[in-house]
Structures are given as C-alpha cells and as structure tokens.
Short mmCIF file of C-alpha atoms in Angstrom, two decimals:
data_model
loop_
_atom_site.label_atom_id
_atom_site.label_comp_id
_atom_site.label_asym_id
_atom_site.label_seq_id
_atom_site.Cartn_x
_atom_site.Cartn_y
_atom_site.Cartn_z
CA MET A 1 13.37 26.94 -1.44
CA GLU A 2 9.88 27.39 0.24
CA THR A 3 6.82 25.67 -1.45
CA ASN A 4 3.91 27.65 -0.81
CA LEU A 5 0.13 26.50 -0.61
CA GLN A 6 -0.65 27.98 -3.87
CA GLU A 7 2.12 26.45 -5.79
CA LEU A 8 1.23 23.15 -4.06
CA LYS A 9 -2.27 23.38 -5.21
CA GLN A 10 -1.44 24.11 -8.62
CA ILE A 11 1.01 21.35 -8.83
CA ALA A 12 -1.44 18.82 -7.75
CA LYS A 13 -3.78 19.82 -10.24
CA LEU A 14 -1.58 19.44 -12.91
CA ALA A 15 -0.35 16.08 -11.43
CA LYS A 16 -4.25 15.39 -11.14
CA ILE A 17 -3.90 14.44 -7.46
CA GLU A 18 -7.01 15.58 -5.05
CA LEU A 19 -5.54 16.41 -1.69
CA SER A 20 -7.56 16.96 1.39
CA ALA A 21 -6.77 20.10 3.90
CA GLN A 22 -5.10 17.65 5.89
CA GLU A 23 -2.84 16.21 3.28
CA GLU A 24 -1.85 19.73 1.92
CA GLU A 25 -0.70 20.92 5.55
CA LYS A 26 1.14 17.58 6.09
CA LEU A 27 2.50 17.48 2.18
CA ILE A 28 3.74 21.51 2.38
CA LYS A 29 6.25 20.68 5.00
CA GLN A 30 7.28 17.44 3.83
CA ILE A 31 8.19 18.30 0.19
CA ALA A 32 9.73 21.85 1.76
CA SER A 33 12.27 19.45 3.55
CA VAL A 34 12.83 16.96 0.50
CA VAL A 35 13.41 19.88 -1.93
CA ASN A 36 15.76 21.50 0.67
CA TRP A 37 17.68 18.19 0.68
CA VAL A 38 17.94 17.87 -2.80
CA GLU A 39 18.70 21.44 -3.50
CA GLU A 40 22.09 20.28 -2.46
CA ILE A 41 22.98 18.97 -6.34
CA GLN A 42 23.14 22.72 -7.08
CA LYS A 43 26.22 23.14 -5.46
CA VAL A 44 27.80 20.81 -7.95
CA ASN A 45 29.84 22.43 -10.93
CA THR A 46 28.33 21.24 -14.14
CA SER A 47 29.88 23.58 -16.43
CA ALA A 48 32.32 21.12 -18.03
CA LEU A 49 29.30 18.96 -19.24
CA THR A 50 27.98 20.42 -22.61
CA CYS A 51 25.24 18.58 -22.91
CA VAL A 52 22.84 15.77 -21.07
CA PRO A 53 23.86 12.57 -22.64
CA ALA A 54 20.99 11.75 -25.39
CA ASP A 55 22.07 7.95 -26.09
CA PHE A 56 20.85 6.84 -22.52
CA THR A 57 17.48 5.43 -23.95
CA PRO A 58 17.85 4.07 -27.78
CA LYS A 59 15.16 4.73 -29.91
CA ARG A 60 12.77 1.95 -31.16
CA ALA A 61 11.55 1.88 -34.56
CA ASP A 62 8.25 3.85 -34.76
CA SER A 63 5.96 1.25 -36.13
CA PRO A 64 2.69 -0.21 -34.62
CA VAL A 65 2.93 -3.53 -32.94
CA HIS A 66 -0.35 -5.78 -32.44
CA PHE A 67 -0.74 -7.07 -29.12
CA GLU A 68 -2.30 -10.57 -29.48
CA ASN A 69 -4.26 -10.61 -26.09
CA ASP A 70 -6.63 -7.59 -26.87
CA ALA A 71 -9.65 -9.38 -25.67
CA ALA A 72 -7.81 -9.22 -21.64
CA LEU A 73 -7.35 -5.43 -22.49
CA VAL A 74 -11.31 -4.93 -23.23
CA ALA A 75 -12.04 -7.28 -20.17
CA ALA A 76 -10.44 -5.05 -17.87
CA PHE A 77 -12.20 -1.85 -18.93
CA ASN A 78 -14.20 -0.64 -15.90
CA ASP A 79 -17.17 0.62 -18.25
CA LYS A 80 -17.57 -0.66 -21.74
CA ARG A 81 -20.02 -0.61 -24.54
CA ASP A 82 -19.39 -3.92 -26.66
CA SER A 83 -15.37 -3.57 -27.20
CA LEU A 84 -15.35 0.22 -26.49
CA LEU A 85 -14.03 2.09 -23.56
CA LYS A 86 -16.82 4.13 -22.09
CA VAL A 87 -16.04 7.47 -20.03
CA LYS A 88 -17.79 10.11 -18.17
CA LYS A 89 -18.39 13.39 -20.26
CA VAL A 90 -15.50 15.41 -21.13
CA LEU A 91 -17.36 18.79 -21.25
CA MET B 1 17.55 -27.09 -0.51
CA LYS B 2 19.52 -24.80 -2.97
CA ALA B 3 17.62 -24.22 -6.01
CA ILE B 4 20.56 -25.67 -7.99
CA ASP B 5 19.95 -28.82 -6.18
CA ILE B 6 16.32 -28.90 -6.51
CA ALA B 7 16.65 -28.53 -10.32
CA LYS B 8 19.26 -31.42 -10.35
CA LYS B 9 17.08 -33.83 -8.18
CA VAL B 10 13.89 -32.88 -10.39
CA ASN B 11 15.92 -33.52 -13.71
CA SER B 12 17.13 -36.77 -12.76
CA GLY B 13 14.14 -37.82 -11.04
CA GLU B 14 15.41 -38.24 -7.60
CA VAL B 15 12.59 -36.06 -6.53
CA SER B 16 9.50 -35.13 -8.24
CA ALA B 17 8.43 -31.30 -8.85
CA LEU B 18 5.11 -32.09 -7.18
CA GLU B 19 6.83 -33.35 -3.83
CA ILE B 20 8.96 -29.62 -3.86
CA ILE B 21 5.90 -27.75 -4.73
CA THR B 22 3.89 -29.66 -2.04
CA GLU B 23 6.71 -28.91 0.61
CA THR B 24 6.74 -25.28 -0.32
CA LEU B 25 3.12 -24.61 0.01
CA THR B 26 3.00 -26.26 3.16
CA GLY B 27 5.93 -24.10 4.22
CA ILE B 28 4.06 -20.77 2.94
CA LYS B 29 1.01 -21.52 4.95
CA GLU B 30 2.76 -22.19 8.19
CA LYS B 31 5.00 -19.16 7.81
CA ASN B 32 3.49 -16.60 5.62
CA PRO B 33 0.44 -15.27 8.09
CA SER B 34 3.25 -13.99 10.67
CA LEU B 35 5.13 -12.34 7.90
CA ASN B 36 2.72 -11.08 5.29
CA ALA B 37 5.53 -11.60 2.65
CA PHE B 38 3.28 -13.12 0.00
CA LEU B 39 0.28 -11.51 -1.13
CA GLU B 40 -1.15 -13.92 -3.03
CA VAL B 41 -0.16 -17.65 -3.27
CA PHE B 42 -0.93 -19.48 -6.73
CA GLU B 43 -1.62 -22.75 -5.31
CA GLU B 44 -3.45 -24.55 -7.73
CA ASP B 45 -1.64 -23.12 -10.61
CA ALA B 46 1.85 -23.91 -9.17
CA ILE B 47 0.42 -27.91 -8.22
CA LYS B 48 -0.58 -28.16 -12.00
CA ARG B 49 2.48 -26.81 -13.47
CA ALA B 50 4.59 -29.35 -10.95
CA LYS B 51 2.57 -32.28 -12.47
CA GLU B 52 3.29 -30.97 -15.85
CA ILE B 53 7.02 -30.70 -15.03
CA ASP B 54 7.05 -33.90 -13.62
CA THR B 55 5.70 -35.63 -17.41
CA LEU B 56 8.73 -34.13 -18.85
CA PRO B 57 11.75 -36.49 -20.07
CA GLN B 58 14.57 -36.81 -17.51
CA ASN B 59 17.37 -34.15 -17.83
CA GLN B 60 15.07 -32.29 -20.17
CA LYS B 61 13.04 -30.12 -17.61
CA GLY B 62 15.10 -27.23 -17.61
CA LYS B 63 17.71 -25.67 -15.90
CA LEU B 64 15.11 -24.41 -12.88
CA ALA B 65 13.31 -27.73 -13.25
CA GLY B 66 10.80 -27.56 -9.97
CA VAL B 67 12.16 -24.53 -8.75
CA PRO B 68 9.44 -22.50 -6.55
CA ILE B 69 10.18 -18.75 -7.31
CA ALA B 70 8.06 -15.79 -5.92
CA ILE B 71 7.82 -12.74 -7.69
CA LYS B 72 7.61 -9.06 -6.71
CA ASP B 73 3.65 -7.61 -7.28
CA ASN B 74 5.02 -5.56 -9.76
CA ILE B 75 5.94 -8.21 -12.34
CA LEU B 76 3.27 -9.46 -14.65
CA TYR B 77 2.38 -13.37 -15.09
CA GLU B 78 -0.45 -13.70 -17.22
CA GLY B 79 -3.91 -14.29 -15.87
CA HIS B 80 -2.83 -13.47 -12.09
CA VAL B 81 -3.26 -10.32 -10.22
CA CYS B 82 -0.53 -7.71 -10.36
CA SER B 83 -1.26 -5.07 -7.77
CA CYS B 84 1.79 -3.39 -7.33
CA ALA B 85 0.58 -3.57 -3.65
CA SER B 86 -1.63 -0.82 -4.40
CA LYS B 87 -5.25 -0.24 -4.20
CA MET B 88 -5.29 1.36 -7.58
CA LEU B 89 -4.40 -1.91 -9.35
CA ALA B 90 -5.87 -4.35 -6.41
CA ASN B 91 -7.69 -6.47 -9.25
CA TYR B 92 -5.62 -5.63 -12.13
CA LYS B 93 -5.05 -9.15 -13.76
CA ALA B 94 -1.97 -9.25 -15.88
CA PRO B 95 -2.64 -9.60 -19.95
CA TYR B 96 0.83 -11.01 -20.71
CA ASN B 97 3.95 -12.56 -19.45
CA ALA B 98 6.76 -10.43 -18.38
CA THR B 99 10.07 -11.36 -20.34
CA VAL B 100 11.50 -12.71 -17.16
CA VAL B 101 8.43 -14.59 -16.26
CA GLN B 102 8.60 -16.27 -19.76
CA LYS B 103 12.31 -17.50 -19.33
CA LEU B 104 11.73 -18.58 -15.85
CA LEU B 105 8.74 -20.85 -17.11
CA LYS B 106 10.91 -22.01 -19.99
CA GLU B 107 13.43 -23.30 -17.83
CA GLY B 108 10.98 -25.29 -15.57
CA ALA B 109 10.53 -22.82 -12.60
CA ILE B 110 7.11 -22.63 -10.88
CA ILE B 111 5.99 -19.05 -10.02
CA VAL B 112 4.54 -19.57 -6.34
CA GLY B 113 3.04 -16.35 -5.60
CA ARG B 114 3.80 -12.45 -5.94
CA THR B 115 5.24 -10.82 -2.91
CA ASN B 116 4.21 -7.68 -1.04
CA MET B 117 6.39 -4.69 -1.83
CA ASP B 118 6.24 -1.11 -0.99
CA GLU B 119 3.33 0.40 -3.42
CA PHE B 120 4.52 0.78 -6.63
CA ALA B 121 8.38 0.02 -5.65
CA MET B 122 8.57 3.72 -3.59
CA GLY B 123 10.06 2.92 0.04
CA SER B 124 12.65 1.18 1.93
CA SER B 125 10.87 -0.39 4.74
CA ASN B 126 7.74 -2.05 3.01
CA GLU B 127 5.69 0.32 5.37
CA ASN B 128 4.17 1.99 2.33
CA SER B 129 2.29 -1.28 0.97
CA ALA B 130 -1.70 -0.89 0.76
CA PHE B 131 -2.17 -4.59 2.25
CA GLY B 132 0.07 -3.87 5.35
CA PRO B 133 3.86 -4.04 6.10
CA VAL B 134 6.18 -7.09 5.71
CA LYS B 135 7.98 -8.58 9.01
CA ASN B 136 11.42 -9.12 9.12
CA PRO B 137 11.74 -12.98 9.37
CA LEU B 138 14.78 -12.66 11.71
CA ASP B 139 12.84 -10.27 14.11
CA LEU B 140 9.05 -9.89 13.58
CA ALA B 141 9.18 -6.17 15.20
CA ARG B 142 11.35 -5.03 12.44
CA VAL B 143 10.86 -3.73 8.88
CA PRO B 144 12.44 -6.32 6.13
CA GLY B 145 13.70 -3.07 4.03
CA GLY B 146 12.14 -2.06 0.77
CA SER B 147 10.73 -1.80 -1.64
CA SER B 148 11.27 -5.82 -2.31
CA GLY B 149 10.83 -6.66 1.10
CA GLY B 150 8.39 -9.57 0.66
CA SER B 151 10.57 -11.08 -1.68
CA ALA B 152 13.63 -10.76 0.78
CA ALA B 153 11.50 -11.89 3.58
CA ALA B 154 10.01 -14.90 1.53
CA VAL B 155 13.88 -16.22 0.68
CA ALA B 156 15.19 -15.36 4.25
CA SER B 157 12.41 -17.22 5.82
CA GLY B 158 12.88 -20.43 3.61
CA MET B 159 9.57 -20.16 2.13
CA VAL B 160 11.26 -20.06 -1.39
CA PRO B 161 14.72 -20.37 -2.57
CA VAL B 162 14.59 -17.66 -5.08
CA ALA B 163 12.44 -14.29 -5.54
CA LEU B 164 12.53 -11.76 -7.95
CA GLY B 165 12.60 -7.99 -7.11
CA SER B 166 13.12 -5.10 -8.66
CA ASP B 167 15.71 -2.26 -7.91
CA THR B 168 15.55 1.58 -8.74
CA GLY B 169 17.49 2.94 -6.03
CA GLY B 170 18.41 -0.01 -3.88
CA SER B 171 14.94 -2.19 -3.90
CA ILE B 172 16.67 -5.34 -3.98
CA ARG B 173 19.97 -4.80 -2.15
CA GLN B 174 18.89 -2.75 0.73
CA PRO B 175 15.96 -5.37 1.77
CA ALA B 176 18.48 -8.46 0.65
CA SER B 177 20.83 -6.74 3.43
CA PHE B 178 18.18 -6.29 6.19
CA CYS B 179 17.17 -9.90 5.84
CA GLY B 180 20.71 -11.30 5.76
CA VAL B 181 20.18 -12.85 1.83
CA VAL B 182 21.96 -12.43 -1.37
CA GLY B 183 20.53 -9.85 -3.78
CA ILE B 184 22.04 -8.53 -7.18
CA LYS B 185 20.93 -5.14 -9.09
CA PRO B 186 22.12 -6.23 -12.51
CA THR B 187 23.74 -3.57 -15.17
CA TYR B 188 20.94 -1.61 -16.55
CA GLY B 189 19.70 -3.08 -19.87
CA SER B 190 20.87 -6.93 -18.81
CA VAL B 191 17.57 -7.80 -17.81
CA SER B 192 14.70 -6.83 -19.83
CA ARG B 193 12.00 -4.50 -18.39
CA TYR B 194 9.08 -5.96 -20.31
CA GLY B 195 6.26 -6.52 -18.20
CA LEU B 196 7.66 -4.77 -15.05
CA THR B 197 5.29 -2.18 -13.92
CA ALA B 198 7.40 1.20 -14.60
CA PHE B 199 8.66 3.34 -11.72
CA ALA B 200 11.30 5.24 -12.96
CA SER B 201 12.31 3.65 -16.45
CA SER B 202 15.89 4.90 -16.52
CA ALA B 203 17.01 3.24 -13.38
CA ASP B 204 14.39 0.21 -12.90
CA GLN B 205 16.01 -3.13 -13.18
CA ILE B 206 14.83 -6.73 -12.25
CA GLY B 207 17.23 -9.06 -10.11
CA PRO B 208 17.17 -12.10 -7.92
CA ILE B 209 17.18 -12.47 -4.47
CA THR B 210 18.51 -15.80 -2.88
CA ASN B 211 20.09 -17.56 -0.22
CA ASN B 212 23.50 -18.12 -1.94
CA ILE B 213 25.54 -16.58 -4.45
CA GLU B 214 25.40 -19.96 -6.70
CA ASP B 215 21.68 -19.86 -7.00
CA ASN B 216 21.63 -16.10 -7.73
CA GLU B 217 24.06 -16.83 -10.58
CA LEU B 218 21.90 -19.57 -12.04
CA VAL B 219 18.77 -17.24 -12.05
CA LEU B 220 20.21 -14.23 -13.37
CA SER B 221 21.68 -16.33 -16.12
CA VAL B 222 18.03 -17.43 -17.11
CA ILE B 223 16.44 -14.00 -17.18
CA SER B 224 19.40 -11.85 -18.72
CA GLY B 225 19.64 -11.00 -22.41
CA GLU B 226 18.46 -8.63 -25.05
CA ASP B 227 14.84 -8.35 -25.73
CA LYS B 228 13.20 -6.77 -28.43
CA ASN B 229 10.49 -5.73 -26.15
CA ASP B 230 12.87 -3.55 -24.04
CA SER B 231 14.74 -1.21 -26.37
CA THR B 232 17.07 -0.60 -23.34
CA SER B 233 18.08 -4.04 -23.03
CA LYS B 234 21.33 -5.43 -24.38
CA PRO B 235 23.17 -8.82 -24.68
CA TYR B 236 26.15 -9.65 -22.62
CA PRO B 237 29.67 -8.77 -24.42
CA LYS B 238 30.99 -12.01 -25.34
CA ASN B 239 34.63 -13.15 -24.46
CA LYS B 240 34.99 -11.15 -21.20
CA GLU B 241 38.47 -11.81 -19.57
CA GLU B 242 38.59 -14.25 -17.02
CA LYS B 243 40.31 -12.43 -13.93
CA GLN B 244 41.92 -14.45 -11.09
CA ASN B 245 43.40 -11.66 -9.42
CA PHE B 246 41.45 -8.88 -8.34
CA THR B 247 41.80 -5.14 -6.85
CA LEU B 248 39.00 -3.96 -4.86
CA GLY B 249 38.62 0.05 -4.76
CA VAL B 250 37.54 1.41 -1.52
CA PRO B 251 35.78 4.98 -1.76
CA ASN B 252 36.99 6.28 1.44
CA ASP B 253 35.51 9.91 0.35
CA PHE B 254 32.00 8.85 0.27
CA LEU B 255 32.02 6.45 3.13
CA VAL B 256 32.17 9.27 5.88
CA ASN B 257 30.68 9.09 9.18
CA LEU B 258 30.00 5.37 9.23
CA GLU B 259 28.34 4.26 12.54
CA LEU B 260 30.54 1.85 14.39
CA PRO B 261 28.99 -1.44 13.87
CA THR B 262 28.75 -1.02 9.90
CA ALA B 263 32.27 0.70 9.94
CA GLU B 264 33.67 -2.34 12.06
CA ALA B 265 32.04 -4.96 9.78
CA PHE B 266 33.23 -3.26 6.60
CA LYS B 267 36.99 -3.06 7.90
CA GLN B 268 36.46 -6.57 8.56
CA SER B 269 35.37 -7.59 4.94
CA ILE B 270 38.59 -5.36 3.98
CA GLU B 271 40.82 -7.69 6.03
CA LEU B 272 39.30 -10.78 4.77
CA PHE B 273 39.66 -9.92 1.33
CA LYS B 274 43.27 -8.81 1.88
CA SER B 275 43.58 -12.48 3.52
CA LYS B 276 42.76 -13.95 0.44
CA GLY B 277 45.10 -11.96 -1.83
CA VAL B 278 43.18 -9.49 -2.98
CA GLN B 279 44.77 -5.82 -3.47
CA ILE B 280 42.84 -3.24 -1.93
CA LYS B 281 43.16 0.40 -3.31
CA GLU B 282 41.48 3.72 -2.52
CA VAL B 283 39.28 5.36 -5.23
CA ALA B 284 37.54 8.55 -5.27
CA LEU B 285 33.82 9.00 -5.79
CA PRO B 286 33.40 12.42 -5.24
CA HIS B 287 30.24 12.65 -6.49
CA ALA B 288 28.44 9.62 -5.29
CA LYS B 289 27.23 11.75 -2.11
CA PHE B 290 24.97 13.40 -4.32
CA ALA B 291 23.35 9.98 -5.80
CA ALA B 292 20.22 9.70 -3.49
CA PRO B 293 19.31 13.62 -3.87
CA CYS B 294 19.61 12.88 -7.77
CA TYR B 295 17.76 9.75 -7.61
CA HIS B 296 14.88 11.24 -5.67
CA ILE B 297 14.54 14.26 -8.35
CA LEU B 298 15.02 11.88 -11.40
CA THR B 299 12.76 9.04 -10.16
CA ALA B 300 10.09 11.07 -8.93
CA SER B 301 10.20 13.13 -12.36
CA GLU B 302 9.64 9.85 -14.22
CA ALA B 303 7.05 8.45 -11.77
CA SER B 304 5.10 11.56 -12.43
CA SER B 305 4.91 10.57 -15.97
CA ASN B 306 4.79 6.89 -15.60
CA LEU B 307 2.06 6.80 -13.17
CA ALA B 308 -0.07 9.23 -15.23
CA ARG B 309 -1.27 6.17 -17.03
CA PHE B 310 -3.35 4.99 -13.98
CA ASP B 311 -6.54 6.92 -14.48
CA GLY B 312 -9.04 3.89 -13.52
CA LEU B 313 -10.70 3.89 -16.96
CA ARG B 314 -9.32 1.26 -18.95
CA TYR B 315 -8.41 -0.70 -15.53
CA GLY B 316 -7.77 -0.01 -12.15
CA TYR B 317 -9.52 1.61 -9.15
CA ASN B 318 -12.89 3.35 -10.22
CA VAL B 319 -15.30 5.29 -8.55
CA LYS B 320 -18.60 5.29 -10.11
CA ASP B 321 -20.15 8.79 -8.59
CA ALA B 322 -17.52 11.15 -10.29
CA LYS B 323 -19.32 13.90 -12.22
CA ASP B 324 -17.49 14.50 -15.26
CA LEU B 325 -14.14 13.26 -16.69
CA GLU B 326 -11.84 15.28 -14.68
CA ASP B 327 -13.38 14.31 -11.43
CA THR B 328 -13.09 10.89 -12.84
CA TYR B 329 -9.39 11.47 -13.00
CA LEU B 330 -9.03 13.05 -9.49
CA LYS B 331 -11.12 10.53 -7.62
CA ASN B 332 -9.81 7.50 -9.20
CA ARG B 333 -6.17 8.72 -8.32
CA SER B 334 -7.23 9.17 -4.83
CA ALA B 335 -6.31 5.37 -4.75
CA PHE B 336 -2.73 6.28 -4.43
CA GLY B 337 -1.03 6.22 -0.90
CA PRO B 338 1.02 8.92 0.74
CA GLU B 339 4.25 8.02 -0.66
CA VAL B 340 2.99 7.62 -3.87
CA LYS B 341 1.25 10.85 -4.05
CA ARG B 342 4.24 12.44 -2.37
CA ARG B 343 6.93 11.48 -5.15
CA ILE B 344 4.38 12.26 -7.82
CA ILE B 345 3.84 15.86 -6.31
CA LEU B 346 7.78 15.93 -6.10
CA GLY B 347 8.36 14.93 -9.58
CA THR B 348 5.67 17.23 -11.05
CA PHE B 349 7.21 20.13 -9.19
CA SER B 350 11.08 19.03 -10.30
CA LEU B 351 9.43 19.01 -14.24
CA SER B 352 7.82 22.37 -13.72
CA SER B 353 8.82 24.93 -16.03
CA ALA B 354 9.58 27.24 -13.06
CA HIS B 355 12.34 24.44 -11.47
CA SER B 356 13.06 22.22 -14.05
CA GLY B 357 16.35 23.85 -14.77
CA ASP B 358 17.64 23.60 -11.32
CA PHE B 359 16.37 20.23 -10.38
CA TYR B 360 15.46 17.78 -13.38
CA LEU B 361 18.06 19.07 -15.42
CA GLN B 362 20.94 19.67 -12.94
CA ALA B 363 20.18 16.09 -11.27
CA GLN B 364 20.91 14.63 -14.98
CA LYS B 365 23.98 16.34 -15.18
CA VAL B 366 24.90 15.33 -11.70
CA ARG B 367 24.16 11.84 -12.69
CA GLU B 368 26.44 12.06 -15.75
CA LEU B 369 29.05 13.05 -13.59
CA ILE B 370 28.47 9.98 -11.02
CA LYS B 371 28.54 7.71 -13.80
CA GLN B 372 32.05 9.19 -15.07
CA ASP B 373 33.49 8.73 -11.48
CA PHE B 374 32.43 5.22 -11.75
CA GLN B 375 34.05 4.73 -15.17
CA LYS B 376 37.11 6.49 -13.94
CA ALA B 377 37.38 4.31 -10.79
CA LEU B 378 36.81 1.18 -12.48
CA LYS B 379 39.75 1.74 -14.73
CA GLU B 380 41.79 1.66 -11.39
CA VAL B 381 40.10 -1.26 -9.91
CA ASP B 382 38.27 -4.13 -10.64
CA ALA B 383 35.39 -3.57 -8.68
CA ILE B 384 34.54 -1.07 -5.75
CA ILE B 385 33.17 -2.31 -2.19
CA MET B 386 30.93 -0.54 0.30
CA PRO B 387 28.49 -1.22 3.13
CA THR B 388 24.94 -1.78 1.41
CA THR B 389 23.34 0.31 4.01
CA PRO B 390 24.24 2.75 6.87
CA ASN B 391 22.32 0.69 9.49
CA GLY B 392 20.69 -2.57 10.27
CA ALA B 393 16.79 -3.07 9.67
CA PHE B 394 14.94 -0.70 12.01
CA LYS B 395 11.45 -1.36 14.25
CA ILE B 396 8.24 -1.03 12.27
CA GLY B 397 6.99 2.40 12.79
CA GLU B 398 10.25 3.33 14.31
CA VAL B 399 11.22 5.85 11.46
CA GLU B 400 8.73 8.59 10.62
CA ASN B 401 10.98 11.36 9.24
CA ILE B 402 10.92 10.96 5.39
CA LEU B 403 14.52 12.09 4.97
CA THR B 404 15.78 9.47 7.44
CA LEU B 405 13.98 6.67 5.30
CA TYR B 406 15.16 8.13 2.15
CA LEU B 407 18.76 7.89 3.39
CA ALA B 408 18.61 4.32 3.77
CA ASP B 409 19.37 4.06 0.39
CA LEU B 410 22.40 6.35 0.26
CA PHE B 411 25.03 3.64 -0.52
CA THR B 412 22.76 1.89 -2.89
CA CYS B 413 21.47 4.60 -5.39
CA PRO B 414 25.12 5.52 -6.79
CA ALA B 415 24.90 1.95 -8.99
CA ASN B 416 21.52 2.73 -10.13
CA MET B 417 22.53 6.23 -10.93
CA ALA B 418 25.42 4.80 -12.80
CA GLY B 419 23.75 1.76 -14.32
CA VAL B 420 26.52 -0.18 -13.14
CA PRO B 421 25.71 -3.79 -11.48
CA ALA B 422 25.97 -4.27 -7.78
CA ILE B 423 25.52 -7.27 -5.52
CA THR B 424 24.98 -7.53 -2.15
CA ILE B 425 25.89 -10.29 0.40
CA PRO B 426 25.49 -10.59 4.37
CA PHE B 427 28.66 -9.64 6.12
CA GLY B 428 28.66 -8.70 9.87
CA LYS B 429 25.79 -7.86 12.49
CA ASP B 430 24.71 -4.42 13.67
CA LYS B 431 24.12 -3.69 17.50
CA ASN B 432 20.70 -5.33 17.74
CA ASN B 433 22.44 -8.67 16.13
CA MET B 434 20.67 -7.91 12.62
CA PRO B 435 22.34 -8.62 9.45
CA LEU B 436 24.69 -5.87 7.83
CA GLY B 437 25.36 -6.30 4.03
CA LEU B 438 28.78 -5.93 1.85
CA GLN B 439 28.15 -4.11 -1.51
CA ILE B 440 30.26 -5.03 -4.48
CA CYS B 441 29.84 -2.73 -7.53
CA GLY B 442 31.20 -3.50 -10.92
CA ASN B 443 31.71 -2.42 -14.37
CA TYR B 444 28.94 -2.57 -17.00
CA PHE B 445 28.26 -6.40 -17.27
CA ASP B 446 30.70 -7.62 -14.80
CA GLU B 447 28.44 -9.61 -13.02
CA ASN B 448 30.46 -13.02 -13.38
CA LEU B 449 33.30 -11.03 -11.80
CA LEU B 450 30.82 -9.63 -8.77
CA TYR B 451 29.79 -13.38 -8.21
CA LYS B 452 33.80 -14.46 -8.03
CA ILE B 453 34.80 -11.67 -5.71
CA ALA B 454 31.40 -12.39 -3.62
CA LYS B 455 32.15 -16.01 -3.16
CA LEU B 456 35.42 -15.34 -1.71
CA ALA B 457 33.48 -13.68 1.31
CA GLU B 458 30.20 -15.87 1.24
CA GLY B 459 29.69 -17.44 4.87
CA GLU B 460 32.14 -15.44 6.53
#
C-alpha cells in the first residue's frame, strides 16, 4: 500500500503533529516501508474468529476518585491564574 | 554483591545501608559518565533514606533493606523528574509514586536514580533517547538494546544490583540479552502499571533486570500483586502445582533462518537441558511470525491515543509564542523525537476509518490467534524456549533501516501479544563475543516455574 503526501499531511493533522517538508519526505518512505511490512498480517485467515475478545481489559467502576496531591498537579501548569489552567484563545 | 545478600547483611546489621549506598554512589560517579545509563542520580535522597533504614530495628528493615535500585525513566517516583527520555517531559516532576515504587520503598529498597531509555519506551537500541544514547558496558561502541537500555547497562556494569524496566515488545528482555544479564517480562496483569507512563496499555509490563535469577525472583515477589489502581492487575493464583520434571517446547516452525552463532548457542541450550533430564518436544506456534507486525500496529495505535495527552498545557514542553490553541498543540508536540512521531503517525493511520479494518482490527484478531497458539502449545509442554534475539548487540549508528531495528524484537514480541511471562538469561556469545540470551516463555502466572527452569541453565 502506498501512502501519499496528502494522506500523510491529513494523518499528521489528525495526530496534531507538525512536520517539516524534510520530515515529510523522510516519513513518507518510512511509513510506506513499515505499512508494506505490517500488511503481512492480512494474509492470515481469521474467519474462524467471530469477534475480537472484549474481556481483555476489565471495566472498573465508573466513579470519581479524589487525587490527594492536587497541589502538585496545579504546580505543573505551564500557565495559570490562581489554581486555574490558562490556555491560548480557542478561536 | 547480590541484592539478596545486601538485604540480609543490612537486616542483620553486618553492613549499614549507608555503607552500601556510599559505595554505590561512588561506583555510579566513576562509571556513568562513559555509559550514560543514568539520567539522574538521587544522591541526597538516597543517603537520607539509607540513614533512615539504618535506624530501623534489626531484621525489620524489609526484604530489600538497603538494596540500591535504579528505575527506568518512565516510572513515577514522587517529587522526582520522570522524563521518559523526552524533551516533552524534561522537567516533569512525578506527583505520586508508582505502585511498584511504593512496594520497593516499603521493603527497604533505596531508589538511587532514573535510567536512560528510548524516548517513551519506543526503540530497541536506546539511540532514540533525547538525552543521548546509552553505551553497552561490555563494548562501549555498541548499543545496550532498548528500550530499557539504561537499566540493563546499569546492572551489567555493576553500578546497581537491580533496575526496573518496562517491556511492551521486548524492552526488558532484549537489552538484558544484549548486556548479558537476567530480565523478566512478567505475565500481563501480574505487576501494577499504575505510575508507569503508558505507551501501549494492553502490552506494557514492568519487570526487574538483575545480575542473577535469585535476585530477580526476590524483586518480582515484592513488586507483583493485584492493585486497585490498575484494573488489569490480578493476584497470583494460589496452590500452583510445584513441578520437578519439565518438558520444554521448541517452536521450530518459528525459528527459521537463525544465524549461526545464535543457532549454535540455542542448540547447546537444548543439549544442556537434555543433560539435566528435561524432556524436549517440538511445538507449533504458527502465528508467532506475525507477532512483530501485530505489535507495531497495535502498540502504535495505542500510543497515538495514549500520547495524545501530551499537549504541553498542564505540564511538559511549552512554547510561549503560539498564536492560538491549535498552534499551541502543534508547537508543543514538536518536542517529540522522530521515532515517537513515526509511531504516532503509524498508529493514527492504523486507526483511521479507511484502514482500521485491515490494520487495527485484523491485528487484534491475529493477536488472538497468537494467544491461542501459546495456550495450545502450553498444554503439551511446561514452557517454550527460543533465542531472545536474532543477534547480539550491534554498533551505535550501525543500523539505519527502521525495519531492521524493528526486527530486533522478532522473538520477544510473541510473549507480549499473548500476555504470557518470559524470562531471558545469558546463554552463549555471538561472533563479536557479545552475549546472547536464552528466552523461556511460560504459561500465565508461571513465573516461579520459569525461574526454576532458568536456574538449570544459569551460569552455563
């Protein structure tokens, strides 16, 4: 399978990764070689499997847990006003 | 000195924890500059803790009293930097202790520092660290393996008797093999991942790297167990049968085209086991050859989701001159290195609506078949043996092709995809006189059996 430049740009945008033209040139070849290699798995006949096992990760109770050391979390904010996280304008 | 002996002597008062730590810190100062295995040494903290341990009553200082332990730089130790060897988290301080750290501290261990690694645990050579590569203590021109290369090098050089690593596709076993030490990837779920920076949550597992099997066993017994903070953790089943006679499986269908030194060493290990009365039987792992591509699809997919949290707002790398929020994300995430970007892109590709069926979902199904292969084979034999890696350690900068690097984990990925435990012990040498490893994979929660089998071949 070939990944084209337009597709790479779209994927990078979705992943919020900014790529330079040089990085794009290198990545497009590398991703293509990795994709060609991992495509091997499509040869495997998986028709006997009816579904992907869903029990791999058991679900925990959907209830909030208070984190004791919240002061350390706030201290790590790169920009803040009092104990609130300050971010750049959204629009 | 072995960890087990340090703990005994510190407990009995024959040696003080302070003496042990002073000697350890001197050794690190002497050896680390040429190895780059430690990113930071917690000198003051370690001395303070050693003094505290020395005030405790004799024989009540813990199973790991005074034992200096290094932790991979993706495991949280409260108040200390945990950077994942990334510019993204270069100054990030852990707000809490990982469960494994809590357990080590409770048993009197002393965390002496954080070890270098491939950025966010992505790599097999330690060349992907944002803070420079680690050197293999047995040949400074060669890589120590990865991603837990700093931990393996710290142990192999004798700087510490124990280091924790994490293993998602071989990141404990491959560096342990390259550096000639013992490393185990425990059963998925047997060691809590709480406080381990997530790379691929369905495969990540913490485990110890040590110079000998006895120490490895001791440390795993301390760090394992169910944890309410990790919903995938499980307790070890009780009343496991203690086996005395073993049958080991050899998956010949998977071990094709082995290079000569690796094939020769593996053959010798089979002969050694036979000479000790172990039965050898051929087993089939028909889907194991797909484990490495499966690993790359699934772990990249999970990484693209797990690493989405690193936006540089609440913590981490932050660029001040971004024009808006979108630009902030893009600029802050430029702190990721090339391998991390590559895997995030591959993961986003595998999960995209156009490709998820052929890649992510198919990989999940193939993973299930790999798991079934192991379950079937392990009904016939007690454990399965194979080389840990196709080759020994290569030179720094020698391998540029990313697929060649990815294939370094060819023999280690199957255990992660199946979730079974696997241990590596040094066995044999390659053509450059670098160590090779023998890998023993067992059934779920059969770590004790793996240790027993490994002891038969230890030091050979």
